[in-house]
PDB file of C-alpha atoms in Angstrom:
ATOM      1  CA  MET A 281     -17.509 -25.535  -7.066  1.00 42.00           C
ATOM      2  CA  ASN A 282     -17.017 -22.369  -5.021  1.00 52.00           C
ATOM      3  CA  ASN A 283     -15.104 -19.812  -7.103  1.00 56.00           C
ATOM      4  CA  ASN A 284     -14.675 -17.500  -4.102  1.00 56.00           C
ATOM      5  CA  ILE A 285     -12.319 -19.907  -2.333  1.00 68.00           C
ATOM      6  CA  ASP A 286      -9.196 -18.510  -4.024  1.00 81.00           C
ATOM      7  CA  LYS A 287     -10.291 -14.876  -4.028  1.00 91.00           C
ATOM      8  CA  LEU A 288      -8.860 -12.339  -1.639  1.00 94.00           C
ATOM      9  CA  THR A 289     -11.248 -10.010   0.161  1.00 95.00           C
ATOM     10  CA  ILE A 290      -9.943  -6.968   2.013  1.00 96.00           C
ATOM     11  CA  ASN A 291     -12.521  -4.626   3.516  1.00 93.00           C
ATOM     12  CA  ASN A 292     -15.257  -5.676   1.050  1.00 91.00           C
ATOM     13  CA  LYS A 293     -12.939  -5.278  -1.966  1.00 95.00           C
ATOM     14  CA  VAL A 294     -12.567  -8.605  -3.807  1.00 96.00           C
ATOM     15  CA  PHE A 295      -9.469  -9.548  -5.801  1.00 96.00           C
ATOM     16  CA  ASN A 296      -9.008 -12.553  -8.085  1.00 95.00           C
ATOM     17  CA  SER A 297      -5.287 -12.747  -7.341  1.00 94.00           C
ATOM     18  CA  ARG A 298      -3.669 -12.927  -3.918  1.00 94.00           C
ATOM     19  CA  LEU A 299      -0.384 -11.619  -5.294  1.00 95.00           C
ATOM     20  CA  MET A 300       0.683  -8.097  -4.342  1.00 95.00           C
ATOM     21  CA  LEU A 301       3.553  -6.768  -6.395  1.00 94.00           C
ATOM     22  CA  GLY A 302       5.995  -4.035  -5.406  1.00 90.00           C
ATOM     23  CA  THR A 303       7.338  -1.496  -7.861  1.00 86.00           C
ATOM     24  CA  GLY A 304      10.572  -0.295  -6.290  1.00 81.00           C
ATOM     25  CA  LYS A 305      13.361  -2.556  -7.532  1.00 82.00           C
ATOM     26  CA  TYR A 306      13.008  -2.683 -11.304  1.00 84.00           C
ATOM     27  CA  LYS A 307      15.786  -1.448 -13.585  1.00 86.00           C
ATOM     28  CA  THR A 308      13.380   0.343 -15.906  1.00 84.00           C
ATOM     29  CA  PRO A 309       9.728   1.378 -15.896  1.00 81.00           C
ATOM     30  CA  ARG A 310       9.206  -0.971 -18.834  1.00 86.00           C
ATOM     31  CA  ASN A 311      10.508  -3.913 -16.737  1.00 88.00           C
ATOM     32  CA  ALA A 312       8.093  -3.004 -13.947  1.00 87.00           C
ATOM     33  CA  ASN A 313       5.162  -2.714 -16.325  1.00 88.00           C
ATOM     34  CA  ASP A 314       5.988  -6.012 -18.050  1.00 91.00           C
ATOM     35  CA  SER A 315       6.339  -7.789 -14.709  1.00 92.00           C
ATOM     36  CA  ILE A 316       3.032  -6.437 -13.424  1.00 93.00           C
ATOM     37  CA  GLN A 317       1.241  -7.548 -16.569  1.00 92.00           C
ATOM     38  CA  ALA A 318       2.887 -10.990 -16.643  1.00 94.00           C
ATOM     39  CA  SER A 319       2.118 -11.662 -12.971  1.00 94.00           C
ATOM     40  CA  GLU A 320      -1.605 -11.015 -13.427  1.00 94.00           C
ATOM     41  CA  CYS A 321      -1.596  -9.397  -9.995  1.00 95.00           C
ATOM     42  CA  GLU A 322      -4.283  -6.876  -9.175  1.00 97.00           C
ATOM     43  CA  ILE A 323      -2.651  -5.075  -6.244  1.00 97.00           C
ATOM     44  CA  VAL A 324       0.418  -2.923  -6.865  1.00 96.00           C
ATOM     45  CA  THR A 325       2.254  -1.380  -3.940  1.00 94.00           C
ATOM     46  CA  VAL A 326       4.086   1.899  -4.457  1.00 92.00           C
ATOM     47  CA  ALA A 327       6.349   3.751  -2.012  1.00 92.00           C
ATOM     48  CA  ILE A 328       4.841   7.218  -1.731  1.00 92.00           C
ATOM     49  CA  ARG A 329       8.221   8.870  -1.045  1.00 84.00           C
ATOM     50  CA  ARG A 330       9.465   7.878  -4.495  1.00 71.00           C
ATOM     51  CA  LEU A 331       6.644   9.555  -6.400  1.00 70.00           C
ATOM     52  CA  PRO A 332       6.121  13.021  -7.819  1.00 60.00           C
ATOM     53  CA  ILE A 333       3.643  15.235  -5.965  1.00 57.00           C
ATOM     54  CA  SER A 334       1.256  15.195  -8.911  1.00 57.00           C
ATOM     55  CA  LEU A 335       0.915  12.650 -11.704  1.00 59.00           C
ATOM     56  CA  LYS A 336      -1.326  14.866 -13.844  1.00 62.00           C
ATOM     57  CA  ASN A 337       1.530  16.672 -15.584  1.00 58.00           C
ATOM     58  CA  ASP A 338       4.191  13.981 -15.242  1.00 59.00           C
ATOM     59  CA  ASN A 339       4.182  11.777 -18.335  1.00 59.00           C
ATOM     60  CA  SER A 340       7.557  10.319 -17.333  1.00 58.00           C
ATOM     61  CA  SER A 341       6.112   8.415 -14.370  1.00 69.00           C
ATOM     62  CA  PHE A 342       5.550   4.758 -15.149  1.00 73.00           C
ATOM     63  CA  LEU A 343       2.438   4.925 -12.967  1.00 79.00           C
ATOM     64  CA  ASN A 344       0.752   6.793 -15.798  1.00 79.00           C
ATOM     65  CA  THR A 345       1.367   3.797 -18.076  1.00 82.00           C
ATOM     66  CA  LEU A 346      -0.464   1.304 -15.859  1.00 86.00           C
ATOM     67  CA  ASN A 347      -4.076   0.322 -16.409  1.00 89.00           C
ATOM     68  CA  TRP A 348      -5.696   1.468 -13.160  1.00 92.00           C
ATOM     69  CA  ASP A 349      -9.031   0.027 -14.268  1.00 93.00           C
ATOM     70  CA  LYS A 350      -7.484  -3.431 -13.742  1.00 94.00           C
ATOM     71  CA  LEU A 351      -5.032  -2.657 -10.928  1.00 96.00           C
ATOM     72  CA  TRP A 352      -5.543  -1.502  -7.349  1.00 97.00           C
ATOM     73  CA  LEU A 353      -3.033   0.880  -5.813  1.00 96.00           C
ATOM     74  CA  LEU A 354      -1.621  -0.007  -2.409  1.00 97.00           C
ATOM     75  CA  PRO A 355       0.282   3.101  -1.265  1.00 96.00           C
ATOM     76  CA  ASN A 356       3.192   2.259   0.993  1.00 96.00           C
ATOM     77  CA  THR A 357       4.566   4.459   3.792  1.00 97.00           C
ATOM     78  CA  ALA A 358       8.084   2.995   3.377  1.00 93.00           C
ATOM     79  CA  GLY A 359      10.826   5.223   4.720  1.00 93.00           C
ATOM     80  CA  SER A 360       8.689   6.609   7.537  1.00 96.00           C
ATOM     81  CA  GLN A 361      10.586   6.632  10.830  1.00 96.00           C
ATOM     82  CA  THR A 362       7.723   7.896  13.007  1.00 97.00           C
ATOM     83  CA  ALA A 363       3.986   7.393  13.245  1.00 98.00           C
ATOM     84  CA  ASP A 364       3.445  11.024  12.222  1.00 98.00           C
ATOM     85  CA  GLU A 365       5.549  10.593   9.070  1.00 97.00           C
ATOM     86  CA  ALA A 366       3.650   7.417   8.182  1.00 98.00           C
ATOM     87  CA  ILE A 367       0.319   9.178   8.670  1.00 98.00           C
ATOM     88  CA  ARG A 368       1.438  12.013   6.393  1.00 97.00           C
ATOM     89  CA  MET A 369       2.549   9.504   3.743  1.00 97.00           C
ATOM     90  CA  ALA A 370      -0.779   7.658   4.023  1.00 98.00           C
ATOM     91  CA  PHE A 371      -2.682  10.847   3.242  1.00 97.00           C
ATOM     92  CA  LEU A 372      -0.386  11.552   0.285  1.00 95.00           C
ATOM     93  CA  GLY A 373      -1.069   7.995  -0.902  1.00 95.00           C
ATOM     94  CA  ARG A 374      -4.769   8.666  -0.607  1.00 96.00           C
ATOM     95  CA  GLU A 375      -4.344  11.745  -2.805  1.00 93.00           C
ATOM     96  CA  LEU A 376      -2.439   9.672  -5.356  1.00 92.00           C
ATOM     97  CA  ALA A 377      -5.254   7.114  -5.436  1.00 94.00           C
ATOM     98  CA  CYS A 378      -7.698   9.904  -6.215  1.00 94.00           C
ATOM     99  CA  GLN A 379      -5.427  11.212  -8.996  1.00 89.00           C
ATOM    100  CA  ILE A 380      -5.538   7.832 -10.760  1.00 91.00           C
ATOM    101  CA  GLY A 381      -9.316   7.628 -10.448  1.00 93.00           C
ATOM    102  CA  GLN A 382      -9.606   5.399  -7.373  1.00 96.00           C
ATOM    103  CA  GLU A 383     -11.647   7.770  -5.203  1.00 96.00           C
ATOM    104  CA  ASP A 384     -12.888   4.832  -3.113  1.00 96.00           C
ATOM    105  CA  ASN A 385      -9.341   3.603  -2.357  1.00 97.00           C
ATOM    106  CA  PHE A 386      -8.406   4.145   1.290  1.00 98.00           C
ATOM    107  CA  PHE A 387      -5.871   1.277   1.400  1.00 98.00           C
ATOM    108  CA  VAL A 388      -2.412   1.805   2.872  1.00 98.00           C
ATOM    109  CA  LYS A 389       0.506  -0.509   3.542  1.00 98.00           C
ATOM    110  CA  LEU A 390       1.682   0.906   6.848  1.00 98.00           C
ATOM    111  CA  GLU A 391       5.410   0.788   7.519  1.00 97.00           C
ATOM    112  CA  VAL A 392       6.974   2.564  10.484  1.00 97.00           C
ATOM    113  CA  ILE A 393      10.670   1.717  10.703  1.00 96.00           C
ATOM    114  CA  SER A 394      12.441   3.902  13.255  1.00 93.00           C
ATOM    115  CA  ASP A 395      15.884   2.318  12.802  1.00 89.00           C
ATOM    116  CA  PRO A 396      16.995   2.461   9.151  1.00 83.00           C
ATOM    117  CA  LYS A 397      20.110   0.382   9.895  1.00 88.00           C
ATOM    118  CA  TYR A 398      18.249  -2.814  10.819  1.00 88.00           C
ATOM    119  CA  LEU A 399      14.914  -2.097   9.097  1.00 88.00           C
ATOM    120  CA  LEU A 400      12.917  -3.537  11.968  1.00 93.00           C
ATOM    121  CA  PRO A 401       9.334  -2.316  12.203  1.00 95.00           C
ATOM    122  CA  ASP A 402       8.480  -0.086  15.160  1.00 97.00           C
ATOM    123  CA  PRO A 403       5.567  -1.821  16.928  1.00 97.00           C
ATOM    124  CA  ILE A 404       4.543   1.197  19.033  1.00 97.00           C
ATOM    125  CA  GLY A 405       4.713   3.608  16.091  1.00 98.00           C
ATOM    126  CA  THR A 406       2.807   1.151  13.908  1.00 98.00           C
ATOM    127  CA  LEU A 407       0.070   0.743  16.509  1.00 98.00           C
ATOM    128  CA  LYS A 408      -0.218   4.520  16.992  1.00 98.00           C
ATOM    129  CA  ALA A 409      -0.393   5.245  13.253  1.00 98.00           C
ATOM    130  CA  ALA A 410      -2.823   2.385  12.606  1.00 98.00           C
ATOM    131  CA  LYS A 411      -5.192   3.612  15.314  1.00 98.00           C
ATOM    132  CA  PHE A 412      -5.262   7.113  13.846  1.00 98.00           C
ATOM    133  CA  LEU A 413      -5.600   5.989  10.214  1.00 98.00           C
ATOM    134  CA  ILE A 414      -8.409   3.544  10.947  1.00 98.00           C
ATOM    135  CA  LYS A 415     -10.341   6.332  12.685  1.00 98.00           C
ATOM    136  CA  LYS A 416      -9.911   8.339   9.466  1.00 98.00           C
ATOM    137  CA  GLY A 417     -11.399   5.518   7.377  1.00 98.00           C
ATOM    138  CA  PHE A 418      -8.245   3.886   6.007  1.00 98.00           C
ATOM    139  CA  THR A 419      -7.889   0.168   5.330  1.00 98.00           C
ATOM    140  CA  VAL A 420      -4.565  -0.497   7.047  1.00 98.00           C
ATOM    141  CA  LEU A 421      -2.305  -3.390   6.078  1.00 98.00           C
ATOM    142  CA  PRO A 422       0.529  -3.140   8.631  1.00 98.00           C
ATOM    143  CA  TYR A 423       4.081  -4.356   8.171  1.00 96.00           C
ATOM    144  CA  ILE A 424       5.153  -6.025  11.446  1.00 96.00           C
ATOM    145  CA  ASN A 425       7.470  -8.670  12.828  1.00 94.00           C
ATOM    146  CA  ALA A 426       6.154 -12.078  13.852  1.00 94.00           C
ATOM    147  CA  ASP A 427       4.563 -10.716  17.020  1.00 95.00           C
ATOM    148  CA  PRO A 428       1.239 -12.431  17.799  1.00 97.00           C
ATOM    149  CA  MET A 429       0.264  -9.975  20.543  1.00 97.00           C
ATOM    150  CA  LEU A 430       0.890  -6.944  18.332  1.00 97.00           C
ATOM    151  CA  ALA A 431      -1.044  -8.654  15.546  1.00 97.00           C
ATOM    152  CA  LEU A 432      -4.006  -9.167  17.905  1.00 98.00           C
ATOM    153  CA  HIS A 433      -3.921  -5.526  18.999  1.00 98.00           C
ATOM    154  CA  LEU A 434      -3.831  -4.380  15.372  1.00 98.00           C
ATOM    155  CA  GLU A 435      -6.653  -6.743  14.493  1.00 97.00           C
ATOM    156  CA  ASP A 436      -8.699  -5.354  17.396  1.00 97.00           C
ATOM    157  CA  LEU A 437      -8.206  -1.875  15.946  1.00 97.00           C
ATOM    158  CA  GLY A 438      -9.506  -3.042  12.583  1.00 96.00           C
ATOM    159  CA  CYS A 439      -6.381  -3.895  10.593  1.00 96.00           C
TER     160      CYS A 439
END
């Protein structure tokens, strides 16, 4: 029996679970932590805008309570309205990954949403940011609409 059939591989990083869990909508940090543990997920996405600049001296952040030896951080550029904002958030996410000991983590969930009213992803901004970030060595997981042509362009870039 092939045990790799249910594993998820993203840019040579292998995960046992395909579940990615967000952290933004829990009532308390304890609820988030309990949910993450119960789900047995290995990838946790975190909106960079909602985090302190440094986790080293912030014991109140629930991120400091998570076991980063078992979890993989997926920084999220949520709230970015332009490609430039998303790129800036991606680099801040990269810094956060280093702070938790994941120096080899260049993952980013790329969200460029220029219209906050309808929350529709900006395909041009996403493509622009993805192209730049991939050149800088990031593993880009873009948030897009069901647009097969955009998906092919992003795949051609390396997303």
